[in-house]
């Protein structure tokens, strides 16, 4: 019996201030690939039961994006792994300093600023500027996507895409838009009993209704009983950039996307 | 108000929950998350006795509501994710003295131990938790408990064999704790298919004669009819999409075709199962068995390294799932496609195994089902609706918005001749009655 209820199952969970310190700044130790691999095993066997395989199953906590509430340094996080958090369901463990350190190494390796998520800090500023120009101009991404409060809501908001996607994934997505459609970015085509066809991004659904944002950015709540037919659109409305951008342009665009880390406190 | 202290040593997998109290005369009984069984004076809230069942630092916790049979309080521990060795124990209701203990993983020399490796101590950490209260048949003087997964959950290499009595139902004499019979739903489980469901006892006309049966919708995707007097397997059919076994053979053993693998194995139903602790229901009026069902869910099980270490989780690698165990945080946004899983209340005829009707929901449900003598079926789901269906057709008759997830069982009671239906949703209790 695993994961019956997760009401308060919480590593690093509490009321203290969110310390979204850069994972790079917070990293005090050097890690080897073997550390990360060992940490991955320990995480999956001992932590994922409550925190989930991707570290975000406890509300307000996202371990793999470096969002911790109770500490930011490696030493602090190692101590929390070892001693638990009294008054919560985060239990103490008998991990040694080395073992707990490998779990931290694993989490750090997945944090967006660590390099795994993209070229990050190594990319020349000029490439990012060129990428933004492509985003707004030639590639015309801004016709559908919103960034930091500007642009339409028809396609997913990309304000923090660099924090949740790796450069490799973004490349792949630009070449093949049907790859890697995240839950929450699904499009639905519905035909009402009046014959109206509505296409939009699904915001929520339940047994009796569907809420979506239609192609005119209108929030629509559709009663299922008023629909003649509806289907999830398998293919993404986004065009492929395979033949539209050069390899260099593609790199610049990805550099810009990777630089979008979201508006965080 | 009585609030027992909570040991910081407790290890609790899967939620800090309490599934209820029991009462005998003026005494209440409760289990605690750190492994204590406590008797409380119902009149003044003062503790009468307090027994520690086992060590909380090793993962033993009590989440189930105790079962009272005659003068005994029956209890067993959760904790299969920490390498516990499960048991069911009986305590004298007056004194708290332990009367007997039945180990769900037999020791060397005991019947059933041959289903564990002889060359290791795997049985000592073999799991077999007790998460959910069993059922009692006073006429047969037998009680029935479902047992949890074997340990470790997702890498079975340390425990070759069928691993009795995990993922089973055990029929025990409540006076002695003696095992009358057992039936194992999932031998050598690698998919976390705990048999922690509520045993439903019914008397059915079965092939020309009345039989005392047990109806059991299992997490592994099959629903079963067993003879509850002797454990005889009568029928086992899938009620959701299942790919780990190609049916059940005549003796009641699943014809298994899939195992966890280092490269990952995609298995239907998912790790949370086709159903779980949410109470199913049988109506003697309609003769139908009603199951809250998780449809078309799947997990990928990747075999990872595992090592027992006191107080740590002993599970292997966590499987992936498209449907989360429970919604986390507010919002309850659902943007899944039907291929990733959906929910249903299903009605089956045990005599023919026929699906009579299916009430489809976009999201899965953790709600129990209540049937009434007026041929209604009450249930709810994660979407914040509580509803009444026609027990014979599944037609939706009424829906109420409760603004939170329904992950409890509905109940009905009468006061001064007026009938009420109650349901807990989110952190509120809703009670309904007909207008007068």
Tab-separated table of C-alpha atoms in Angstrom, chain A residues 102-263:
chain	number	residue	atom	x	y	z
A	102	UNK	CA	24.149	12.018	-2.744
A	103	UNK	CA	20.408	12.727	-2.502
A	104	UNK	CA	21.212	16.429	-2.426
A	105	UNK	CA	23.544	15.903	-5.388
A	106	UNK	CA	20.731	14.243	-7.306
A	107	UNK	CA	18.272	17.041	-6.520
A	108	UNK	CA	20.854	19.678	-7.402
A	109	UNK	CA	21.596	17.943	-10.688
A	110	UNK	CA	17.967	18.356	-11.691
A	111	UNK	CA	17.578	21.964	-10.603
A	112	UNK	CA	17.089	24.279	-13.574
A	113	UNK	CA	20.145	26.423	-12.984
A	114	UNK	CA	22.508	23.492	-12.647
A	115	UNK	CA	23.201	23.073	-16.313
A	116	UNK	CA	20.971	20.078	-16.920
A	117	UNK	CA	18.134	22.374	-17.893
A	118	UNK	CA	20.176	24.071	-20.536
A	119	UNK	CA	23.167	26.148	-21.384
A	120	UNK	CA	22.109	28.646	-18.693
A	121	UNK	CA	24.932	30.803	-17.547
A	122	UNK	CA	27.369	29.709	-20.245
A	123	UNK	CA	25.416	31.256	-23.094
A	124	UNK	CA	26.628	34.636	-24.365
A	125	UNK	CA	24.193	37.406	-23.695
A	126	UNK	CA	24.219	38.273	-27.393
A	127	UNK	CA	22.726	34.883	-28.293
A	128	UNK	CA	19.869	35.424	-25.873
A	129	UNK	CA	19.187	38.850	-27.398
A	130	UNK	CA	19.215	37.345	-30.886
A	131	UNK	CA	16.910	34.579	-29.672
A	132	UNK	CA	14.435	37.092	-28.305
A	133	UNK	CA	14.416	38.920	-31.611
A	134	UNK	CA	13.593	35.651	-33.372
A	135	UNK	CA	10.879	34.897	-30.797
A	136	UNK	CA	9.198	38.230	-31.469
A	137	UNK	CA	9.995	38.390	-35.192
A	138	UNK	CA	10.926	35.718	-37.683
A	139	UNK	CA	9.780	32.722	-35.674
A	140	UNK	CA	6.640	34.580	-34.584
A	141	UNK	CA	6.368	32.671	-31.293
A	142	UNK	CA	4.933	35.798	-29.647
A	143	UNK	CA	1.860	35.528	-31.838
A	144	UNK	CA	0.623	32.724	-29.590
A	145	UNK	CA	2.838	32.512	-26.497
A	146	UNK	CA	2.925	34.828	-23.514
A	147	UNK	CA	6.115	35.794	-21.640
A	148	UNK	CA	6.272	37.711	-18.378
A	149	UNK	CA	2.820	39.190	-18.731
A	150	UNK	CA	3.052	40.145	-22.399
A	151	UNK	CA	1.414	38.372	-25.306
A	152	UNK	CA	-1.626	36.209	-25.893
A	153	UNK	CA	-2.778	33.252	-23.813
A	154	UNK	CA	-3.672	30.993	-26.722
A	155	UNK	CA	-0.592	28.804	-26.305
A	156	UNK	CA	1.205	27.926	-23.043
A	157	UNK	CA	2.820	30.752	-21.061
A	158	UNK	CA	6.591	30.440	-21.473
A	159	UNK	CA	7.678	32.752	-18.654
A	160	UNK	CA	9.410	29.915	-16.803
A	161	UNK	CA	10.010	27.461	-19.631
A	162	UNK	CA	13.752	27.563	-18.943
A	163	UNK	CA	13.073	26.308	-15.435
A	164	UNK	CA	10.988	23.342	-16.463
A	165	UNK	CA	12.524	22.272	-19.768
A	166	UNK	CA	16.032	21.347	-20.782
A	167	UNK	CA	17.669	22.866	-23.854
A	168	UNK	CA	17.636	19.448	-25.498
A	169	UNK	CA	13.899	19.121	-24.960
A	170	UNK	CA	13.287	22.610	-26.341
A	171	UNK	CA	15.266	21.779	-29.472
A	172	UNK	CA	13.232	18.638	-29.899
A	173	UNK	CA	9.995	20.513	-29.346
A	174	UNK	CA	10.843	23.126	-31.966
A	175	UNK	CA	11.603	20.413	-34.502
A	176	UNK	CA	8.687	18.180	-33.572
A	177	UNK	CA	5.903	20.092	-31.791
A	178	UNK	CA	3.915	16.914	-31.206
A	179	UNK	CA	6.616	15.584	-28.904
A	180	UNK	CA	6.445	16.207	-25.194
A	181	UNK	CA	3.026	17.822	-24.879
A	182	UNK	CA	2.734	18.471	-21.166
A	183	UNK	CA	-0.492	17.659	-19.336
A	184	UNK	CA	-2.328	20.931	-19.102
A	185	UNK	CA	-1.404	21.939	-22.627
A	186	UNK	CA	-3.914	19.718	-24.357
A	187	UNK	CA	-6.173	21.091	-27.053
A	188	UNK	CA	-9.734	20.004	-27.432
A	189	UNK	CA	-12.105	20.326	-30.330
A	190	UNK	CA	-15.777	20.398	-29.386
A	191	UNK	CA	-18.885	20.594	-31.537
A	192	UNK	CA	-21.978	21.902	-29.793
A	193	UNK	CA	-25.466	20.651	-30.523
A	194	UNK	CA	-25.983	24.010	-32.256
A	195	UNK	CA	-23.236	23.125	-34.697
A	196	UNK	CA	-20.588	25.528	-33.344
A	197	UNK	CA	-17.041	24.169	-33.398
A	198	UNK	CA	-14.874	25.343	-30.518
A	199	UNK	CA	-11.163	24.654	-30.298
A	200	UNK	CA	-9.133	25.616	-27.282
A	201	UNK	CA	-6.635	24.768	-24.600
A	202	UNK	CA	-8.182	22.685	-21.836
A	203	UNK	CA	-7.992	24.377	-18.453
A	204	UNK	CA	-10.028	21.847	-16.498
A	205	UNK	CA	-12.680	19.219	-16.979
A	206	UNK	CA	-15.034	17.171	-14.878
A	207	UNK	CA	-17.807	14.706	-15.465
A	208	UNK	CA	-20.324	17.376	-16.345
A	209	UNK	CA	-18.360	20.230	-17.911
A	210	UNK	CA	-15.186	21.324	-19.694
A	211	UNK	CA	-13.432	24.657	-19.282
A	212	UNK	CA	-11.181	25.869	-22.055
A	213	UNK	CA	-9.565	28.961	-23.461
A	214	UNK	CA	-10.696	29.245	-27.045
A	215	UNK	CA	-8.761	30.513	-30.041
A	216	UNK	CA	-10.018	34.047	-29.312
A	217	UNK	CA	-8.667	33.892	-25.747
A	218	UNK	CA	-12.148	33.617	-24.346
A	219	UNK	CA	-12.756	31.470	-21.278
A	220	UNK	CA	-15.492	29.009	-22.177
A	221	UNK	CA	-17.274	26.627	-19.837
A	222	UNK	CA	-19.064	23.982	-21.829
A	223	UNK	CA	-21.657	21.642	-20.432
A	224	UNK	CA	-20.976	18.155	-21.759
A	225	UNK	CA	-24.691	17.633	-22.237
A	226	UNK	CA	-24.692	20.560	-24.698
A	227	UNK	CA	-21.990	18.990	-26.867
A	228	UNK	CA	-22.603	16.793	-29.845
A	229	UNK	CA	-19.019	15.603	-29.925
A	230	UNK	CA	-15.602	16.428	-28.526
A	231	UNK	CA	-12.108	15.067	-28.935
A	232	UNK	CA	-8.625	15.803	-27.725
A	233	UNK	CA	-6.499	17.111	-30.569
A	234	UNK	CA	-3.488	14.834	-30.730
A	235	UNK	CA	-1.343	17.086	-32.908
A	236	UNK	CA	-0.027	20.368	-31.538
A	237	UNK	CA	-1.174	23.569	-33.303
A	238	UNK	CA	2.435	24.758	-33.145
A	239	UNK	CA	4.356	24.663	-36.459
A	240	UNK	CA	7.668	22.835	-36.797
A	241	UNK	CA	10.727	25.021	-37.217
A	242	UNK	CA	12.744	22.290	-38.913
A	243	UNK	CA	12.999	24.121	-42.236
A	244	UNK	CA	12.242	27.597	-40.998
A	245	UNK	CA	15.260	28.398	-38.850
A	246	UNK	CA	18.954	27.748	-39.375
A	247	UNK	CA	20.862	25.719	-36.819
A	248	UNK	CA	22.372	28.893	-35.423
A	249	UNK	CA	18.981	30.575	-35.187
A	250	UNK	CA	17.631	27.532	-33.462
A	251	UNK	CA	20.436	27.692	-30.887
A	252	UNK	CA	19.761	31.378	-30.282
A	253	UNK	CA	16.042	30.802	-29.836
A	254	UNK	CA	16.697	27.963	-27.392
A	255	UNK	CA	19.220	30.141	-25.524
A	256	UNK	CA	16.499	32.747	-25.071
A	257	UNK	CA	13.926	30.169	-23.947
A	258	UNK	CA	16.375	28.646	-21.482
A	259	UNK	CA	16.965	32.121	-20.032
A	260	UNK	CA	13.275	32.396	-19.090
A	261	UNK	CA	13.255	31.336	-15.464
A	262	UNK	CA	9.994	32.889	-14.402
A	263	UNK	CA	9.147	35.848	-12.248
